[in-house]
Short mmCIF file of N, CA and C in Angstrom, two decimals:
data_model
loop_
_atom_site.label_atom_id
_atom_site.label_comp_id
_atom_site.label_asym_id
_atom_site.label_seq_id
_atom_site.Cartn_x
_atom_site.Cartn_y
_atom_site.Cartn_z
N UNK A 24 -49.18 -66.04 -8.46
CA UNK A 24 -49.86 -66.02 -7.18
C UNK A 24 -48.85 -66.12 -6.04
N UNK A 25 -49.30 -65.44 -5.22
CA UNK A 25 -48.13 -65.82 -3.50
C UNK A 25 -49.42 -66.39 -2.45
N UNK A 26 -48.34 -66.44 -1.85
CA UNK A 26 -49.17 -67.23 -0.18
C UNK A 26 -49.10 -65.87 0.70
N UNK A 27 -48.64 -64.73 0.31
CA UNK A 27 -48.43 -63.78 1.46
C UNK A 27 -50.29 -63.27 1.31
N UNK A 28 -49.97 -63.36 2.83
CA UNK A 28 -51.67 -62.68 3.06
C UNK A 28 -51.71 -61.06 2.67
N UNK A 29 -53.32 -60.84 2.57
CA UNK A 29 -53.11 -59.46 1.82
C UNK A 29 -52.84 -58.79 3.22
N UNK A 30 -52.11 -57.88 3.02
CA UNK A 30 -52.11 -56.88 4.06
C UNK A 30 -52.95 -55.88 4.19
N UNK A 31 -53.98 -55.65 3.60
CA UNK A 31 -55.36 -54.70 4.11
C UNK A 31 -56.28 -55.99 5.54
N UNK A 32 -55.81 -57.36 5.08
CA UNK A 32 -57.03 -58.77 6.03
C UNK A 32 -55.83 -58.48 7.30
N UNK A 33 -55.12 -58.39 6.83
CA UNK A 33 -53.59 -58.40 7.70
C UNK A 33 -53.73 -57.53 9.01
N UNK A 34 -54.08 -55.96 8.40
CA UNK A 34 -54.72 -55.10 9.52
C UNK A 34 -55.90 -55.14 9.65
N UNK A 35 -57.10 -55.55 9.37
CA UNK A 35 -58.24 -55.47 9.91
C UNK A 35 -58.06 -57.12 11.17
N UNK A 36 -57.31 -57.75 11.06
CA UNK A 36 -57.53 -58.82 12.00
C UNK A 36 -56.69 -58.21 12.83
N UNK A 37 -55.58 -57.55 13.24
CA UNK A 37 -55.03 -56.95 13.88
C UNK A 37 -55.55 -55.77 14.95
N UNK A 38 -56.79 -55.32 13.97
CA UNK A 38 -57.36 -54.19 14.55
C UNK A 38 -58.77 -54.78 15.76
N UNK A 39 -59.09 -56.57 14.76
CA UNK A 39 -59.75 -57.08 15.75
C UNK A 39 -59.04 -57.49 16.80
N UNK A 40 -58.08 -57.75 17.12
CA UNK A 40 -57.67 -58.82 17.63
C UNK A 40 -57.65 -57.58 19.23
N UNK A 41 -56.72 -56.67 18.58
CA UNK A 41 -56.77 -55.08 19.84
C UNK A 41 -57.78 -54.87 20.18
N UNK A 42 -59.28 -55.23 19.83
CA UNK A 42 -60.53 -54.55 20.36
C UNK A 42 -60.99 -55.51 21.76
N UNK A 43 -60.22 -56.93 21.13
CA UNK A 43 -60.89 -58.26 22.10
C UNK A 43 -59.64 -57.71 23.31
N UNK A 44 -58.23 -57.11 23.28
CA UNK A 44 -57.48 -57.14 23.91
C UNK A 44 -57.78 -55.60 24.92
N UNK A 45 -58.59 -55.13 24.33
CA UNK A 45 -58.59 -53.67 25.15
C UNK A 45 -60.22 -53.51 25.35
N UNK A 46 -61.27 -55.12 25.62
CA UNK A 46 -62.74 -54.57 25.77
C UNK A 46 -63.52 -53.89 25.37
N UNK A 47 -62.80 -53.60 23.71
CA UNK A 47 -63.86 -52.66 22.97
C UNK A 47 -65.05 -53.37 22.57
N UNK A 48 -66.15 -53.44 23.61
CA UNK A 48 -67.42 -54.90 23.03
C UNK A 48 -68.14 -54.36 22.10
N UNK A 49 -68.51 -53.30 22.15
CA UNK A 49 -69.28 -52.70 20.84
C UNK A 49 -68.72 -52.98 19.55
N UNK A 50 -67.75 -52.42 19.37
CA UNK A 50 -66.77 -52.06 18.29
C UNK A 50 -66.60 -53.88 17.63
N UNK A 51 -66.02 -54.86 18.85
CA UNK A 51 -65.77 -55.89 18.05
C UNK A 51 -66.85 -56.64 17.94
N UNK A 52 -68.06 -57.02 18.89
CA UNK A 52 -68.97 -57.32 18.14
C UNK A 52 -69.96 -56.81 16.74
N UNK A 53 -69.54 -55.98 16.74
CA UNK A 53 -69.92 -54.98 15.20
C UNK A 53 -69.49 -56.10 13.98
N UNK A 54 -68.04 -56.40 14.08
CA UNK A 54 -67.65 -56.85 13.62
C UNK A 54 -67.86 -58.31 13.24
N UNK A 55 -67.89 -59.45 14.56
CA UNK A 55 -68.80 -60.47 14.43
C UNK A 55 -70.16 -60.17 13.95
N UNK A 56 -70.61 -59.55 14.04
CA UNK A 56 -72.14 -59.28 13.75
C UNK A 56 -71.94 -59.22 12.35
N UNK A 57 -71.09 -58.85 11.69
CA UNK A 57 -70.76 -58.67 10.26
C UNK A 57 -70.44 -59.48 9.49
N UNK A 58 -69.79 -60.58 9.99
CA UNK A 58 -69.47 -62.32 9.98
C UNK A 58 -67.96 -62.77 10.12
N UNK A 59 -67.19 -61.35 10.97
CA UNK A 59 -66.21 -62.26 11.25
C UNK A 59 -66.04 -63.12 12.28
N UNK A 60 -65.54 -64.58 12.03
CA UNK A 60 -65.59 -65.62 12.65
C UNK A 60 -65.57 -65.58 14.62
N UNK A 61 -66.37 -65.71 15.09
CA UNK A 61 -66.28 -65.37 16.69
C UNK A 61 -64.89 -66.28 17.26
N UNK A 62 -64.51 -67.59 16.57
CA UNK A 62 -63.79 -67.98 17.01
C UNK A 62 -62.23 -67.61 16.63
N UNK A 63 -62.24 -66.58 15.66
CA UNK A 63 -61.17 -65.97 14.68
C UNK A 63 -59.40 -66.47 16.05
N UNK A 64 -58.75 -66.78 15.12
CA UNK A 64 -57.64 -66.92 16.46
C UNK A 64 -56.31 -65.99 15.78
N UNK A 65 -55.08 -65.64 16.50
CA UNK A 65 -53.85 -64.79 16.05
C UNK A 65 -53.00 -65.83 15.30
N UNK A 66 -51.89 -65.75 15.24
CA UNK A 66 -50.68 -66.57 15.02
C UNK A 66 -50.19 -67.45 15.98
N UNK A 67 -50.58 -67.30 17.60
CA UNK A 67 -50.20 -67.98 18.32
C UNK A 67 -51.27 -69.07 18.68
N UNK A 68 -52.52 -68.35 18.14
CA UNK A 68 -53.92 -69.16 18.41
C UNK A 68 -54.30 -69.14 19.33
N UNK A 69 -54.14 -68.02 20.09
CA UNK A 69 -55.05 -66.87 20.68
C UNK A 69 -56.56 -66.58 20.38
N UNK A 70 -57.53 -67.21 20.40
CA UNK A 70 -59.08 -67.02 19.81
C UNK A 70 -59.41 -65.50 20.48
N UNK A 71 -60.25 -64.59 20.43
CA UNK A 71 -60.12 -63.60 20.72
C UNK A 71 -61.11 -63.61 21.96
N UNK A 72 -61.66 -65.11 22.51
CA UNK A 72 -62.36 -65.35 23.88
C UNK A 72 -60.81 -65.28 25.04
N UNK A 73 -59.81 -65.77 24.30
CA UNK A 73 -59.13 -66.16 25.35
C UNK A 73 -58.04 -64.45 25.64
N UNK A 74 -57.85 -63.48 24.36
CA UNK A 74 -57.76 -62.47 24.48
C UNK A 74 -58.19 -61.55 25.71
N UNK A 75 -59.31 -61.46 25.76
CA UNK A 75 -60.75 -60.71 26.41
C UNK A 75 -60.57 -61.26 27.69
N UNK A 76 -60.47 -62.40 28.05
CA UNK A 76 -60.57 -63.32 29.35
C UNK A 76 -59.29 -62.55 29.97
N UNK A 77 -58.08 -62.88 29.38
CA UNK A 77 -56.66 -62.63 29.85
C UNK A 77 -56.88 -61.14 30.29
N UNK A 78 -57.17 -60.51 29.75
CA UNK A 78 -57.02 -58.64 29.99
C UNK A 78 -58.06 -58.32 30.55
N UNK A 79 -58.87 -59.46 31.29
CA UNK A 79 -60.12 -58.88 32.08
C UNK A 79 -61.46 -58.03 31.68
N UNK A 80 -61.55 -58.27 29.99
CA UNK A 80 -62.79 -57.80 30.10
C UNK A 80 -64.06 -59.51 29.77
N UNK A 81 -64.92 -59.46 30.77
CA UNK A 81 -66.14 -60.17 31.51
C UNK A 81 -66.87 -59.91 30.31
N UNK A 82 -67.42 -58.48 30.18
CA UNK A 82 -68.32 -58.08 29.16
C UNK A 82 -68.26 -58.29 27.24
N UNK A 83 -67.16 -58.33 27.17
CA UNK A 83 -66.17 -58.81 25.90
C UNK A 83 -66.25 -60.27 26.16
N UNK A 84 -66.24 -60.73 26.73
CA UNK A 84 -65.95 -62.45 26.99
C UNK A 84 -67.57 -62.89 26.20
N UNK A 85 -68.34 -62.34 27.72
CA UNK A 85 -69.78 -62.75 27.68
C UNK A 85 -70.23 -62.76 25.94
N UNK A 86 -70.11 -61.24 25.17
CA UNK A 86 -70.72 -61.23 24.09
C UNK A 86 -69.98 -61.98 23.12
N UNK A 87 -68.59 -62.15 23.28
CA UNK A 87 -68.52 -63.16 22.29
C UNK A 87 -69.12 -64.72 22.39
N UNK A 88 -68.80 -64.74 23.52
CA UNK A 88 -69.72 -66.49 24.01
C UNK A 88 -70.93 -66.58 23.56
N UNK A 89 -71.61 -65.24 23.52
CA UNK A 89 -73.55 -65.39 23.09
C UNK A 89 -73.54 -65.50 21.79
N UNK A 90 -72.29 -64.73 21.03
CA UNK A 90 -72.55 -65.09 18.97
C UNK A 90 -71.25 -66.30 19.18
N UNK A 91 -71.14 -67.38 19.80
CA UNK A 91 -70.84 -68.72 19.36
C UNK A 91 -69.41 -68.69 19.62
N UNK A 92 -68.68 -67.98 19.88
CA UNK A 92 -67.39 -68.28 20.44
C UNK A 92 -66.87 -69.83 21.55
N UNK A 93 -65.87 -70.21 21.08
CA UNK A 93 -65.92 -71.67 22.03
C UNK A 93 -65.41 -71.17 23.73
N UNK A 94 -65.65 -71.27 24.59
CA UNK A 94 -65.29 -71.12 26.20
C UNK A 94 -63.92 -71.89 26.26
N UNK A 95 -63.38 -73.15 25.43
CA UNK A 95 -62.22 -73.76 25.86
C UNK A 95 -61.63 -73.78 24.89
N UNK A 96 -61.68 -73.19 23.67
CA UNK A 96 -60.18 -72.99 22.69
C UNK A 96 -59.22 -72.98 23.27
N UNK A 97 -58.59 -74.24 22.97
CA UNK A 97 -57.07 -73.92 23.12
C UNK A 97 -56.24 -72.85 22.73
N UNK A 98 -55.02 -72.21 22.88
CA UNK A 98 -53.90 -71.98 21.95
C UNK A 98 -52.85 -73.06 21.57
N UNK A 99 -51.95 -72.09 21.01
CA UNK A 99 -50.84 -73.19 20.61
C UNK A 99 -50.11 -73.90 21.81
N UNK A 100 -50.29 -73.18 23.17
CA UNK A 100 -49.58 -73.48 24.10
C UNK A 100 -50.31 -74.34 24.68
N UNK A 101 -51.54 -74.87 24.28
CA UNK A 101 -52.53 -75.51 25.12
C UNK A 101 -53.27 -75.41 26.22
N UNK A 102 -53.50 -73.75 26.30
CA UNK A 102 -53.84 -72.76 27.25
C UNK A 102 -55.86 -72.56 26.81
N UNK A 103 -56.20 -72.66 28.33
CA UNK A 103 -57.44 -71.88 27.84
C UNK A 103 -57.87 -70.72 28.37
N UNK A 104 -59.17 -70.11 27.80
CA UNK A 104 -59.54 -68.81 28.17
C UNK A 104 -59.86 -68.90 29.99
N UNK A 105 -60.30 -69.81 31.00
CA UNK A 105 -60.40 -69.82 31.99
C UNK A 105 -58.96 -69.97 32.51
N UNK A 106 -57.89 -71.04 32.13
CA UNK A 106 -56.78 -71.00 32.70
C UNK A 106 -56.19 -69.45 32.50
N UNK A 107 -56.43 -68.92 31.92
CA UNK A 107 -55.61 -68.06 31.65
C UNK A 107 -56.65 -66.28 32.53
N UNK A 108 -57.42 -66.48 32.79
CA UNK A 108 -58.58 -65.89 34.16
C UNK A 108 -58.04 -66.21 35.38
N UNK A 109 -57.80 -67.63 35.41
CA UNK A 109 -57.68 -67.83 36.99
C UNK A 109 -56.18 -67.54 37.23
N UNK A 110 -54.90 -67.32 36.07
CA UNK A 110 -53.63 -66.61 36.18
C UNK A 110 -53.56 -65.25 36.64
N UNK A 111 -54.75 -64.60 35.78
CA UNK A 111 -54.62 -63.45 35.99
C UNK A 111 -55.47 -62.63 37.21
N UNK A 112 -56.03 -64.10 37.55
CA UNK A 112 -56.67 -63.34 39.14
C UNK A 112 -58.42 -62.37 38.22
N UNK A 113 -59.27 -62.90 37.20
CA UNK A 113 -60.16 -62.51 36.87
C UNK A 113 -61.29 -62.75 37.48
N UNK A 114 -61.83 -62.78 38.76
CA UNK A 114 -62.74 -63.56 38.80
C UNK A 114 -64.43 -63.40 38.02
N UNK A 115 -64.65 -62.27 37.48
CA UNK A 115 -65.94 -61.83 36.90
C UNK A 115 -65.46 -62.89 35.79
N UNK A 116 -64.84 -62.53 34.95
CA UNK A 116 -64.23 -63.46 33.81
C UNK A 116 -64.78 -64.75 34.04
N UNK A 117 -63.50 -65.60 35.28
CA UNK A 117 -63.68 -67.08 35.37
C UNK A 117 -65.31 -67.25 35.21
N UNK A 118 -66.35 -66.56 36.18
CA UNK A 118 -67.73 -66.43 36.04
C UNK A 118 -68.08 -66.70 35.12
N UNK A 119 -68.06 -65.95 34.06
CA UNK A 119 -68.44 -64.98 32.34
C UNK A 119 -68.17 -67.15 32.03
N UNK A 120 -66.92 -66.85 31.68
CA UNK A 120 -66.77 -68.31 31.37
C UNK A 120 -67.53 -69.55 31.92
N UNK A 121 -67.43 -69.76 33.41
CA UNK A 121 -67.98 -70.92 33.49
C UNK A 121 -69.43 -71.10 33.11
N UNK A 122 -70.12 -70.24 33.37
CA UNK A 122 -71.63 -69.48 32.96
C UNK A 122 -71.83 -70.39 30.79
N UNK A 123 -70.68 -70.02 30.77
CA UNK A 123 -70.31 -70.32 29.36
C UNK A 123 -70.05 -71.39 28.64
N UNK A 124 -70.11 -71.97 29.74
CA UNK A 124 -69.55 -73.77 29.57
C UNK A 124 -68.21 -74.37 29.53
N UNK A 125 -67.30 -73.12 29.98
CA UNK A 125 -65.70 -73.62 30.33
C UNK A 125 -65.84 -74.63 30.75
N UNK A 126 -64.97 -75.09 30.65
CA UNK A 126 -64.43 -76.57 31.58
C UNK A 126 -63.15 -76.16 32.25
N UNK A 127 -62.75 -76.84 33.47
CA UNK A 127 -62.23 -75.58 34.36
C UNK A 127 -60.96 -77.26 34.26
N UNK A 128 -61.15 -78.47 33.68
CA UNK A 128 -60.37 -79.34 33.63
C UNK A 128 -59.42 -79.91 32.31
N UNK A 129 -60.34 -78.83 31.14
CA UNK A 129 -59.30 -77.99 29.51
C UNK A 129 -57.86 -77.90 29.66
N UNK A 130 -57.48 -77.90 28.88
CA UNK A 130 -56.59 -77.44 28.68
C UNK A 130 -55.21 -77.74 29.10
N UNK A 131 -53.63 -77.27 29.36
CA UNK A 131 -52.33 -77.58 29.71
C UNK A 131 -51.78 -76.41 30.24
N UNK A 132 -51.29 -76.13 31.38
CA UNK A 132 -52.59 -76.75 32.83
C UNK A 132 -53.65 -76.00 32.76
N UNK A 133 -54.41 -76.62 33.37
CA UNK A 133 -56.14 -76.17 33.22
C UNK A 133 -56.16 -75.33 34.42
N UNK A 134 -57.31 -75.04 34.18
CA UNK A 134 -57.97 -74.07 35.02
C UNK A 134 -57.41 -74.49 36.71
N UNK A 135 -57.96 -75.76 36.82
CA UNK A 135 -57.60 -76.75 38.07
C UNK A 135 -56.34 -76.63 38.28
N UNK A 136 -55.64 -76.80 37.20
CA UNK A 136 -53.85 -77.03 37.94
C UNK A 136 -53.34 -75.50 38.24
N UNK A 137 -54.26 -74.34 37.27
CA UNK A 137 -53.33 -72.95 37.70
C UNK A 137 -53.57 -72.73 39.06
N UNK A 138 -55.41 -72.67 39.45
CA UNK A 138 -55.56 -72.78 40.58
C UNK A 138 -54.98 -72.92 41.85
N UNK A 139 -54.20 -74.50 41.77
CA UNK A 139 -53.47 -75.33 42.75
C UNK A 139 -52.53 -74.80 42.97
N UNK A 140 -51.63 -74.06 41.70
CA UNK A 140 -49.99 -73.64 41.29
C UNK A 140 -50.29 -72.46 42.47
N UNK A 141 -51.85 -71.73 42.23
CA UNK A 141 -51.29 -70.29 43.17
C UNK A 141 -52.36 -70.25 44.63
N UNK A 142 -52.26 -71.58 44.77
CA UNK A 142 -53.35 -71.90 45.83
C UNK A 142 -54.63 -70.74 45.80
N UNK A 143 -55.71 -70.79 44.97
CA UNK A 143 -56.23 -70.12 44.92
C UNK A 143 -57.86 -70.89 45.70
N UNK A 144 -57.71 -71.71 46.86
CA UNK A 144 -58.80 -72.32 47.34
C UNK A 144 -60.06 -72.18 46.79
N UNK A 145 -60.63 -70.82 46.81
CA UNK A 145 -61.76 -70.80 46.92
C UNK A 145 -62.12 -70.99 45.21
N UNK A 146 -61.00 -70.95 44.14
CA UNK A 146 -61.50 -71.52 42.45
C UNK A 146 -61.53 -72.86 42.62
N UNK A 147 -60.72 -73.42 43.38
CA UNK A 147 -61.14 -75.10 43.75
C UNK A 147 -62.04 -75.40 44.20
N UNK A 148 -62.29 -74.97 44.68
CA UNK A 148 -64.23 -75.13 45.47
C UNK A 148 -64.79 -74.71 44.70
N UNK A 149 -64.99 -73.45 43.66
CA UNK A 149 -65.74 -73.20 43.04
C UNK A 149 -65.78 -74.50 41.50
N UNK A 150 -64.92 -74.81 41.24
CA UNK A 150 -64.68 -75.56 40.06
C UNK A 150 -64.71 -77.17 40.47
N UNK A 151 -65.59 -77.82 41.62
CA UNK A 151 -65.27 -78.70 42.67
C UNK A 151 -64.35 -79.90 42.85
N UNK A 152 -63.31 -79.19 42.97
CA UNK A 152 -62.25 -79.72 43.31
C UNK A 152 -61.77 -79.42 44.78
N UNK A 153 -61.10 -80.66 45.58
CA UNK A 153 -60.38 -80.48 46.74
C UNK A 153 -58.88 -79.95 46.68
#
């Protein structure tokens, strides 16, 4: 026996992981719908909510959040899917998420501290913070 993963699971998580990264919502909820794990994460632990969030797709976010995806998975970096919205200047996203039950105070730095880092006022008010 080995520990090496099979490489057929190898590319089909690969192929998910590109659908959450390029808003294919059909295509990858197909896939959840099929039973792969909504919270499925990469090597870096990347969940494929925080994928979708980062590259701006809202609609990809939303449907994974409705089949059970978590809103504040960490990664390895201790990053979440909203911190990593309010970096990239998402605001439908940050929405999608908070709608979702983000916590905008998750994570290393959170939602709150990216905010502050790029003075983004009006996510501080929205997330109510001064």
């Amino acid at each position: 026996m080995t520990d090496a993963p099979d490489p057929e699971v190898v590319e089909l998580a690969t192929k998910i992981f590109d659908l959450a990264r390029r808003g294919r919502t059909e295509e990858l909820v197909a896939y959840i719908d099929a039973g792969v794990p909504a919270n499925l994460t990469n090597d870096r632990g990347d969940a494929l909510v925080m994928l979708a969030a980062y590259h701006g797709h809202a609609d990809t976010v939303r449907a994974l959040l409705e089949r059970g995806a978590a809103a504040d998975r960490v990664n390895d970096r201790g990053q979440t899917p909203l911190a990593g919205a309010v970096f990239k200047g998402e605001t439908e996203v940050i929405e999608v998420l908070l709608k979702g039950g983000a916590d905008p105070s998750a994570g290393t730095p959170s939602a709150v501290d990216t905010a502050r880092m790029f003075d983004r006022t009006e996510l501080l008010e929205l997330f109510g913070e001064r």
